[in-house]
Amino acid sequence: MKKIALIFGITGQDGSYLAKYLLKKNYVVHGVKRRSSSINTSRVDDIYLDPHKKTNFYLHYGDLTDSLSVLNIIKKVKPNEIYNLAAQSHVSVSFNVPEYTANVTAIGTLRILDAIFTLNLQKKTKFYQAGTSEMFGASKPPQNEKTNFYPRSPYGVAKVYAHWITVNYREAYNIFACNGILFNHESPMRGETFVTRKIVMALCRIYTSGKGRLYLGNIYSKRDWGHAEDYVVAMWKMMQQKKPNDYVISTGKQYTVKNFVNIVCKELKMKIVWKGRGLNEKAYYKNKLIISIDKKYFRTTEVNSLLGDSRKARKELKWRPKHNLRSLAKDMIIKEIKAINENKTR
Ligand code: NAP
Ligand code: G4F
């Protein structure tokens, strides 16, 4: 019998990589998508087949803010594994929509866990929660499973709730429920307003057209960036363990946002020159101003330094990343240039 997986957040970056990974492993994959005014399935269009034909991939309308849809989908699909990747996942935006972020990201997790319990699926259905290094927030790096949580945004706080409710349902109702505490991971599928994708998109445009300017916020914040393709493997491995547990997933290498800009420029063979300091720091390419700092991109409260210690996952899950930051940047650049060229020929 094929295993059945249900992915909340199938239309997002990680959802698309995980769906492809599980289909290769011969799973039947079901995903939950939200209704939107324009079609939001571009990341999974390449694996979507006409549901009237034989397929291992199904999409259902649902929303984490709607308990009825969550309960009904789980009741219908009766999955062996549920991956909760759905969230209002943008840290900066969570300051603008804090209540909504809590509803989706925190209470949405409770809705799934309680549906598993209510439907009496504890013995059948395993649960994965997409936790984040944002929960560590202001705690000193390096951060691991023993580090205290000190979130610095409504998003981070909502994820701390999701983490502990997952632990509680595991202990109270014996559900196989685990938390992956994943550090930043990126890819060509990354949302356009996260900093790595924003940088790659802007610099590739400047490189190909000679036009445009990139505005950034805090270029000295430090992140531990991995590739989403590597990180979905860790999610699956957590779900194959004998006992449910919580794991930090990271590369163990830290770079500033400015370092990332420099790596992308180097890959593109663009020689840039940085001048000035603070809000007046700027970068020039062929004597033209291409990067400026804009106060509006600074966070209300910032997480300055994230660096993961993933020794537990490396030992128990035998997981390690294949990509480094350079190969990640290269992958993002190649796909971006391809997209620019395809648009030109349309
Ligand atoms: P993403 O690209 O923003 O995807 C989020 C997904 O959640 C999308 O499919 C989105 O649907 C869906 N969603 C949002 N609100 C929903 C709602 N009310 N009901 C149902 N679905 C909803 O995020 P990602 O980068 O793939 O990350 C996946 C998960 O890992 C998220 O929970 C994120 O918080 C967490 N995480 C990410 C990172 C990272 O660096 N990427 C690190 C640690 C943890 P639409 O496509 O319709 O918007
Ligand atoms: O790319 P970011 O928006 O990612 P952030 O805030 O670290 O959150 C991401 O990773 C978390 C894991 O730690 C996930 F849980 C979360 O869902 C999301 O995927 O910003 C990275 C850094 C920040 O310090 C930000 O202040 O880049 C800095 N930054 C500088 N200029 C900018 C910009 N961030 C954005 N988005 N846009 C800028 O122009």
Short mmCIF file of C-alpha atoms and ligand atoms in Angstrom, two decimals:
data_model
loop_
_atom_site.label_atom_id
_atom_site.label_comp_id
_atom_site.label_asym_id
_atom_site.label_seq_id
_atom_site.Cartn_x
_atom_site.Cartn_y
_atom_site.Cartn_z
CA MET A 1 0.00 0.00 0.00
CA LYS A 2 1.27 3.45 -0.89
CA LYS A 3 1.70 5.89 1.98
CA ILE A 4 -0.59 8.92 1.95
CA ALA A 5 0.74 12.37 2.84
CA LEU A 6 -1.27 15.54 3.38
CA ILE A 7 0.56 18.86 3.04
CA PHE A 8 -0.86 22.12 4.39
CA GLY A 9 1.01 24.91 2.56
CA ILE A 10 1.46 22.89 -0.67
CA THR A 11 1.54 26.08 -2.79
CA GLY A 12 4.48 27.55 -0.86
CA GLN A 13 8.23 27.14 -1.38
CA ASP A 14 8.68 24.13 0.93
CA GLY A 15 5.34 22.57 -0.01
CA SER A 16 6.37 22.33 -3.64
CA TYR A 17 9.77 20.76 -2.87
CA LEU A 18 8.27 18.33 -0.35
CA ALA A 19 5.47 17.26 -2.71
CA LYS A 20 8.01 16.44 -5.43
CA TYR A 21 10.23 14.59 -2.97
CA LEU A 22 7.34 12.46 -1.65
CA LEU A 23 6.00 11.67 -5.13
CA LYS A 24 9.48 10.37 -6.03
CA LYS A 25 9.23 8.16 -2.94
CA ASN A 26 5.98 6.76 -4.33
CA TYR A 27 3.61 8.47 -1.89
CA VAL A 28 0.11 9.60 -2.77
CA VAL A 29 0.26 13.31 -2.05
CA HIS A 30 -2.70 15.49 -1.09
CA GLY A 31 -2.28 19.23 -0.66
CA VAL A 32 -4.41 22.02 0.77
CA LYS A 33 -4.64 25.26 -1.19
CA ARG A 34 -6.45 28.46 -0.28
CA ARG A 35 -8.97 30.12 -2.51
CA SER A 36 -7.44 33.21 -4.09
CA SER A 37 -8.66 35.68 -6.70
CA SER A 38 -5.96 34.61 -9.12
CA ILE A 39 -4.47 31.14 -9.46
CA ASN A 40 -1.81 30.49 -6.79
CA THR A 41 -0.55 27.04 -7.78
CA SER A 42 2.37 28.06 -10.02
CA ARG A 43 4.92 26.23 -7.83
CA VAL A 44 3.15 22.87 -8.26
CA ASP A 45 1.71 23.27 -11.77
CA ASP A 46 4.45 21.03 -13.19
CA ILE A 47 3.25 18.06 -11.10
CA TYR A 48 -0.48 18.66 -11.36
CA LEU A 49 -2.36 16.23 -13.58
CA ASP A 50 -5.98 16.14 -14.60
CA PRO A 51 -7.70 14.58 -11.51
CA HIS A 52 -9.98 12.64 -13.87
CA LYS A 53 -6.96 10.64 -14.98
CA LYS A 54 -4.82 8.36 -12.83
CA THR A 55 -2.73 10.54 -10.54
CA ASN A 56 -0.94 10.43 -7.19
CA PHE A 57 -1.36 14.16 -6.58
CA TYR A 58 -4.56 15.83 -5.36
CA LEU A 59 -5.43 19.37 -4.28
CA HIS A 60 -8.22 20.36 -1.87
CA TYR A 61 -9.57 23.79 -1.03
CA GLY A 62 -9.15 24.61 2.65
CA ASP A 63 -7.81 27.18 5.05
CA LEU A 64 -6.06 26.92 8.40
CA THR A 65 -8.39 29.59 9.80
CA ASP A 66 -11.40 27.34 9.07
CA SER A 67 -11.56 24.35 11.46
CA LEU A 68 -14.35 22.72 9.46
CA SER A 69 -12.26 22.56 6.30
CA VAL A 70 -9.27 21.23 8.27
CA LEU A 71 -11.35 18.52 9.94
CA ASN A 72 -13.19 17.51 6.76
CA ILE A 73 -10.04 17.21 4.63
CA ILE A 74 -8.26 15.08 7.25
CA LYS A 75 -11.41 12.93 7.67
CA LYS A 76 -11.59 12.36 3.90
CA VAL A 77 -7.88 11.76 3.21
CA LYS A 78 -6.98 9.83 6.42
CA PRO A 79 -3.28 10.44 5.80
CA ASN A 80 -0.35 8.51 7.26
CA GLU A 81 1.63 11.74 7.48
CA ILE A 82 0.53 15.37 7.81
CA TYR A 83 3.06 18.15 7.15
CA ASN A 84 1.96 21.53 8.45
CA LEU A 85 3.92 23.99 6.31
CA ALA A 86 1.11 26.56 6.11
CA ALA A 87 1.68 29.91 7.79
CA GLN A 88 1.63 33.65 7.36
CA SER A 89 5.39 33.26 7.09
CA HIS A 90 6.67 36.81 6.56
CA VAL A 91 8.28 38.21 9.72
CA SER A 92 7.99 41.87 8.76
CA VAL A 93 4.36 41.52 7.61
CA SER A 94 3.47 39.88 10.94
CA PHE A 95 3.85 43.33 12.56
CA ASN A 96 1.12 44.60 10.19
CA VAL A 97 -1.24 41.63 10.64
CA PRO A 98 -0.42 40.26 14.12
CA GLU A 99 -3.85 38.83 14.94
CA TYR A 100 -4.20 37.13 11.56
CA THR A 101 -0.67 35.74 11.91
CA ALA A 102 -1.58 34.24 15.30
CA ASN A 103 -4.80 32.79 13.88
CA VAL A 104 -3.10 31.00 10.98
CA THR A 105 0.34 30.24 12.36
CA ALA A 106 -0.47 29.43 16.00
CA ILE A 107 -4.15 28.39 16.19
CA GLY A 108 -4.03 26.80 12.73
CA THR A 109 -1.56 24.26 14.15
CA LEU A 110 -3.92 23.52 17.05
CA ARG A 111 -6.77 22.99 14.55
CA ILE A 112 -4.84 20.24 12.74
CA LEU A 113 -3.67 18.53 15.93
CA ASP A 114 -7.14 18.59 17.42
CA ALA A 115 -8.63 17.17 14.22
CA ILE A 116 -6.22 14.20 14.46
CA PHE A 117 -7.36 13.67 18.06
CA THR A 118 -11.09 14.19 17.39
CA LEU A 119 -11.04 11.78 14.45
CA ASN A 120 -9.22 9.24 16.59
CA LEU A 121 -6.35 9.01 14.12
CA GLN A 122 -3.57 9.07 16.75
CA LYS A 123 -2.41 5.57 15.82
CA LYS A 124 -2.48 6.18 12.07
CA THR A 125 -1.44 9.77 11.45
CA LYS A 126 1.96 11.34 12.14
CA PHE A 127 2.31 15.12 12.33
CA TYR A 128 5.16 17.45 11.33
CA GLN A 129 5.19 21.09 12.48
CA ALA A 130 7.26 23.67 10.56
CA GLY A 131 9.05 25.38 13.40
CA THR A 132 11.61 28.11 12.90
CA SER A 133 14.84 29.66 14.13
CA GLU A 134 12.78 32.87 14.57
CA MET A 135 11.63 31.26 17.85
CA PHE A 136 15.20 31.72 19.17
CA GLY A 137 15.10 35.38 18.12
CA ALA A 138 17.33 37.28 20.52
CA SER A 139 18.91 34.20 22.15
CA LYS A 140 22.68 34.09 21.73
CA PRO A 141 24.05 31.98 18.83
CA PRO A 142 24.78 29.18 18.16
CA GLN A 143 21.22 27.95 18.80
CA ASN A 144 20.21 24.31 19.30
CA GLU A 145 17.30 22.28 20.76
CA LYS A 146 18.28 23.36 24.29
CA THR A 147 18.42 27.11 23.56
CA ASN A 148 15.69 29.26 25.15
CA PHE A 149 13.06 30.78 22.90
CA TYR A 150 13.06 34.60 22.78
CA PRO A 151 10.93 35.54 19.74
CA ARG A 152 11.08 39.09 18.40
CA SER A 153 7.98 39.31 16.18
CA PRO A 154 4.30 38.33 16.23
CA TYR A 155 5.32 35.60 13.76
CA GLY A 156 8.01 34.25 16.09
CA VAL A 157 5.61 34.31 19.05
CA ALA A 158 2.92 32.47 17.05
CA LYS A 159 5.46 29.78 16.11
CA VAL A 160 6.42 29.32 19.78
CA TYR A 161 2.75 28.56 20.53
CA ALA A 162 2.67 26.11 17.59
CA HIS A 163 5.83 24.43 18.91
CA TRP A 164 4.50 23.91 22.43
CA ILE A 165 1.00 22.82 21.38
CA THR A 166 2.70 20.17 19.22
CA VAL A 167 4.72 18.98 22.24
CA ASN A 168 1.58 19.04 24.39
CA TYR A 169 -0.55 16.95 21.99
CA ARG A 170 2.35 14.50 21.70
CA GLU A 171 2.51 14.10 25.48
CA ALA A 172 -1.22 14.33 26.24
CA TYR A 173 -2.65 12.16 23.45
CA ASN A 174 0.30 10.09 22.29
CA ILE A 175 0.26 11.57 18.79
CA PHE A 176 3.43 11.06 16.73
CA ALA A 177 4.09 14.81 16.47
CA CYS A 178 7.45 16.41 15.82
CA ASN A 179 8.83 19.92 15.48
CA GLY A 180 11.43 20.73 12.89
CA ILE A 181 13.21 23.91 13.96
CA LEU A 182 14.47 25.02 10.57
CA PHE A 183 16.85 27.90 9.98
CA ASN A 184 16.37 30.09 6.89
CA HIS A 185 16.18 28.12 3.68
CA GLU A 186 15.86 29.54 0.22
CA SER A 187 15.59 28.43 -3.42
CA PRO A 188 14.48 29.64 -6.83
CA MET A 189 10.93 29.08 -5.48
CA ARG A 190 11.41 31.52 -2.58
CA GLY A 191 8.77 34.27 -2.22
CA GLU A 192 9.85 37.48 -3.96
CA THR A 193 9.80 39.64 -0.79
CA PHE A 194 12.26 37.55 1.26
CA VAL A 195 15.70 39.08 1.16
CA THR A 196 17.68 36.47 -0.83
CA ARG A 197 15.14 36.24 -3.65
CA LYS A 198 14.69 40.02 -3.68
CA ILE A 199 18.47 40.44 -4.06
CA VAL A 200 18.82 37.79 -6.78
CA MET A 201 15.86 39.14 -8.77
CA ALA A 202 17.10 42.75 -8.64
CA LEU A 203 20.76 42.02 -9.39
CA CYS A 204 19.91 39.69 -12.30
CA ARG A 205 17.70 42.42 -13.79
CA ILE A 206 20.42 45.03 -13.36
CA TYR A 207 22.94 42.61 -14.88
CA THR A 208 20.81 41.82 -17.94
CA SER A 209 19.29 45.26 -18.59
CA GLY A 210 21.76 47.68 -17.01
CA LYS A 211 18.76 49.32 -15.30
CA GLY A 212 17.18 49.36 -11.83
CA ARG A 213 18.03 49.91 -8.19
CA LEU A 214 17.81 47.61 -5.15
CA TYR A 215 16.64 49.05 -1.82
CA LEU A 216 17.49 47.07 1.31
CA GLY A 217 17.07 47.40 5.10
CA ASN A 218 19.52 46.01 7.68
CA ILE A 219 22.36 44.53 5.64
CA TYR A 220 24.33 43.57 8.76
CA SER A 221 21.86 41.05 10.17
CA LYS A 222 23.29 37.54 10.08
CA ARG A 223 21.55 34.40 8.90
CA ASP A 224 22.29 30.68 8.52
CA TRP A 225 20.94 30.08 5.00
CA GLY A 226 20.38 26.62 3.49
CA HIS A 227 18.62 25.24 0.39
CA ALA A 228 14.93 24.22 0.68
CA GLU A 229 15.64 21.10 -1.39
CA ASP A 230 17.94 19.80 1.38
CA TYR A 231 15.61 20.85 4.21
CA VAL A 232 12.50 18.94 3.05
CA VAL A 233 14.58 15.74 3.24
CA ALA A 234 15.12 16.45 6.95
CA MET A 235 11.34 16.88 7.46
CA TRP A 236 10.69 13.46 5.96
CA LYS A 237 13.49 11.82 7.96
CA MET A 238 12.00 13.15 11.23
CA MET A 239 8.72 11.43 10.34
CA GLN A 240 10.46 8.07 9.77
CA GLN A 241 11.99 7.89 13.27
CA LYS A 242 10.79 5.31 15.80
CA LYS A 243 9.84 8.04 18.26
CA PRO A 244 8.71 11.62 17.61
CA ASN A 245 11.25 14.28 18.53
CA ASP A 246 12.27 17.87 17.82
CA TYR A 247 15.28 18.77 15.66
CA VAL A 248 17.23 21.88 14.65
CA ILE A 249 18.05 21.91 10.92
CA SER A 250 20.77 24.31 9.76
CA THR A 251 24.03 24.55 7.82
CA GLY A 252 26.12 25.82 10.76
CA LYS A 253 27.50 28.69 8.63
CA GLN A 254 26.56 32.32 9.08
CA TYR A 255 26.64 35.24 6.64
CA THR A 256 25.37 38.83 6.62
CA VAL A 257 22.87 40.09 4.07
CA LYS A 258 25.73 42.16 2.60
CA ASN A 259 27.84 38.98 2.25
CA PHE A 260 24.96 37.45 0.25
CA VAL A 261 24.85 40.49 -2.07
CA ASN A 262 28.61 40.15 -2.64
CA ILE A 263 28.33 36.41 -3.38
CA VAL A 264 25.57 37.01 -5.96
CA CYS A 265 27.61 39.79 -7.60
CA LYS A 266 30.65 37.56 -7.74
CA GLU A 267 28.65 34.76 -9.39
CA LEU A 268 27.33 37.28 -11.94
CA LYS A 269 30.87 38.67 -12.40
CA MET A 270 29.59 42.14 -11.48
CA LYS A 271 32.28 44.23 -9.80
CA ILE A 272 30.54 46.44 -7.28
CA VAL A 273 32.01 49.13 -5.00
CA TRP A 274 30.50 49.87 -1.56
CA LYS A 275 30.72 53.44 -0.22
CA GLY A 276 29.39 55.27 2.87
CA ARG A 277 28.01 54.01 6.20
CA GLY A 278 24.70 53.41 7.95
CA LEU A 279 21.68 54.73 6.06
CA ASN A 280 24.08 56.31 3.54
CA GLU A 281 25.76 53.07 2.57
CA LYS A 282 25.49 52.50 -1.19
CA ALA A 283 26.83 50.16 -3.86
CA TYR A 284 27.93 51.15 -7.38
CA TYR A 285 28.34 49.08 -10.54
CA LYS A 286 30.16 50.63 -13.51
CA ASN A 287 29.97 53.94 -11.57
CA LYS A 288 26.15 53.70 -11.45
CA LEU A 289 24.28 53.61 -8.12
CA ILE A 290 22.57 50.19 -7.84
CA ILE A 291 21.98 49.58 -4.09
CA SER A 292 20.71 52.00 -1.40
CA ILE A 293 19.45 51.56 2.14
CA ASP A 294 15.81 52.36 2.86
CA LYS A 295 14.66 52.78 6.46
CA LYS A 296 11.28 51.27 5.64
CA TYR A 297 12.82 47.80 5.37
CA PHE A 298 14.19 47.87 8.94
CA ARG A 299 12.27 45.65 11.39
CA THR A 300 10.38 47.01 14.43
CA THR A 301 12.41 44.53 16.47
CA GLU A 302 15.16 42.67 14.60
CA VAL A 303 16.67 39.22 15.01
CA ASN A 304 20.34 40.10 14.54
CA SER A 305 22.14 36.80 14.58
CA LEU A 306 20.99 33.26 13.75
CA LEU A 307 23.43 30.35 13.59
CA GLY A 308 22.20 26.79 13.99
CA ASP A 309 23.83 23.87 15.75
CA SER A 310 22.24 20.83 14.06
CA ARG A 311 24.47 18.11 15.53
CA LYS A 312 21.44 16.19 16.90
CA ALA A 313 19.85 15.90 13.42
CA ARG A 314 23.18 15.01 11.81
CA LYS A 315 23.68 12.20 14.30
CA GLU A 316 20.16 10.79 14.72
CA LEU A 317 18.68 11.50 11.28
CA LYS A 318 21.95 11.11 9.39
CA TRP A 319 21.02 14.34 7.64
CA ARG A 320 23.40 16.85 6.17
CA PRO A 321 22.95 19.57 3.57
CA LYS A 322 24.32 19.09 0.07
CA HIS A 323 24.30 22.80 -0.81
CA ASN A 324 26.40 25.68 0.47
CA LEU A 325 25.54 29.37 0.11
CA ARG A 326 27.43 29.68 -3.18
CA SER A 327 25.67 26.73 -4.81
CA LEU A 328 22.33 28.05 -3.48
CA ALA A 329 22.99 31.50 -4.97
CA LYS A 330 24.07 29.88 -8.26
CA ASP A 331 20.85 27.83 -8.46
CA MET A 332 18.75 30.93 -7.80
CA ILE A 333 20.66 33.00 -10.37
CA ILE A 334 20.43 30.38 -13.15
CA LYS A 335 16.62 30.09 -12.77
CA GLU A 336 16.22 33.87 -12.56
CA ILE A 337 18.21 34.54 -15.74
CA LYS A 338 16.26 31.78 -17.50
CA ALA A 339 12.95 33.40 -16.45
CA ILE A 340 14.14 36.83 -17.65
CA ASN A 341 15.14 35.38 -21.03
CA GLU A 342 11.86 33.47 -21.40
CA ASN A 343 9.89 36.66 -20.70
CA LYS A 344 11.88 38.48 -23.37
CA THR A 345 10.91 35.93 -26.02
CA ARG A 346 7.20 35.91 -25.13
P1 NAP B 1 5.71 30.17 2.14
O1 NAP B 1 6.38 30.04 0.81
O2 NAP B 1 5.29 31.50 2.62
O3 NAP B 1 4.43 29.19 2.11
C1 NAP B 1 3.42 29.27 3.06
C2 NAP B 1 2.27 28.40 2.63
O4 NAP B 1 1.21 28.55 3.59
C3 NAP B 1 1.67 28.80 1.27
O5 NAP B 1 1.26 27.63 0.60
C4 NAP B 1 0.45 29.62 1.67
O6 NAP B 1 -0.57 29.67 0.71
C5 NAP B 1 0.01 28.81 2.89
N1 NAP B 1 -0.93 29.53 3.74
C6 NAP B 1 -0.82 30.78 4.24
N2 NAP B 1 -1.90 31.09 4.97
C7 NAP B 1 -2.72 30.01 4.94
C8 NAP B 1 -3.99 29.72 5.48
N3 NAP B 1 -4.67 30.62 6.20
N4 NAP B 1 -4.53 28.50 5.25
C9 NAP B 1 -3.87 27.59 4.50
N5 NAP B 1 -2.68 27.81 3.94
C10 NAP B 1 -2.11 29.01 4.16
O7 NAP B 1 6.62 29.53 3.28
P2 NAP B 1 7.85 28.49 3.15
O8 NAP B 1 9.10 29.25 3.02
O9 NAP B 1 7.48 27.43 2.17
O10 NAP B 1 7.85 27.87 4.62
C11 NAP B 1 7.04 26.74 4.94
C12 NAP B 1 6.79 26.73 6.44
O11 NAP B 1 8.03 26.67 7.13
C13 NAP B 1 6.08 27.96 6.98
O12 NAP B 1 5.28 27.54 8.04
C14 NAP B 1 7.21 28.83 7.51
O13 NAP B 1 6.74 29.66 8.54
C15 NAP B 1 8.15 27.77 8.02
N6 NAP B 1 9.58 28.11 8.00
C16 NAP B 1 10.15 28.60 6.87
C17 NAP B 1 11.51 28.85 6.86
C18 NAP B 1 12.19 29.37 5.61
O14 NAP B 1 13.31 29.89 5.75
N7 NAP B 1 11.61 29.22 4.44
C19 NAP B 1 12.29 28.60 8.00
C20 NAP B 1 11.66 28.07 9.12
C21 NAP B 1 10.30 27.82 9.11
P3 NAP B 1 -0.52 30.76 -0.51
O15 NAP B 1 0.45 30.19 -1.53
O16 NAP B 1 -1.92 30.80 -0.96
O17 NAP B 1 -0.02 32.05 0.07
O1 G4F B 2 14.55 37.13 4.17
P1 G4F B 2 13.93 37.64 5.41
O2 G4F B 2 12.66 38.41 5.28
O3 G4F B 2 13.78 36.39 6.36
P2 G4F B 2 13.59 36.24 7.95
O4 G4F B 2 13.00 37.45 8.54
O5 G4F B 2 14.87 35.76 8.51
O6 G4F B 2 12.47 35.09 8.02
C1 G4F B 2 12.56 33.92 7.21
O7 G4F B 2 13.29 32.94 7.89
C2 G4F B 2 12.70 32.46 9.11
C3 G4F B 2 13.65 31.42 9.70
O8 G4F B 2 14.59 32.07 10.53
C4 G4F B 2 11.35 31.86 8.77
F1 G4F B 2 10.78 31.33 9.89
C5 G4F B 2 10.44 32.92 8.17
O9 G4F B 2 9.20 32.33 7.81
C6 G4F B 2 11.12 33.46 6.91
O10 G4F B 2 11.16 32.44 5.95
O11 G4F B 2 14.96 38.59 6.17
C7 G4F B 2 16.27 38.16 6.50
C8 G4F B 2 17.06 39.33 7.06
C9 G4F B 2 16.34 40.10 8.16
O12 G4F B 2 17.26 40.38 9.19
C10 G4F B 2 15.91 41.40 7.52
O13 G4F B 2 15.86 42.51 8.40
O14 G4F B 2 17.26 40.28 6.00
C11 G4F B 2 17.04 41.58 6.51
N1 G4F B 2 16.69 42.45 5.38
C12 G4F B 2 17.44 43.51 4.96
N2 G4F B 2 16.82 44.11 3.93
C13 G4F B 2 15.60 42.37 4.60
C14 G4F B 2 15.68 43.42 3.68
N3 G4F B 2 14.57 41.50 4.60
C15 G4F B 2 13.60 41.65 3.65
N4 G4F B 2 12.59 40.76 3.60
N5 G4F B 2 13.65 42.67 2.74
C16 G4F B 2 14.67 43.58 2.71
O15 G4F B 2 14.69 44.49 1.89
#
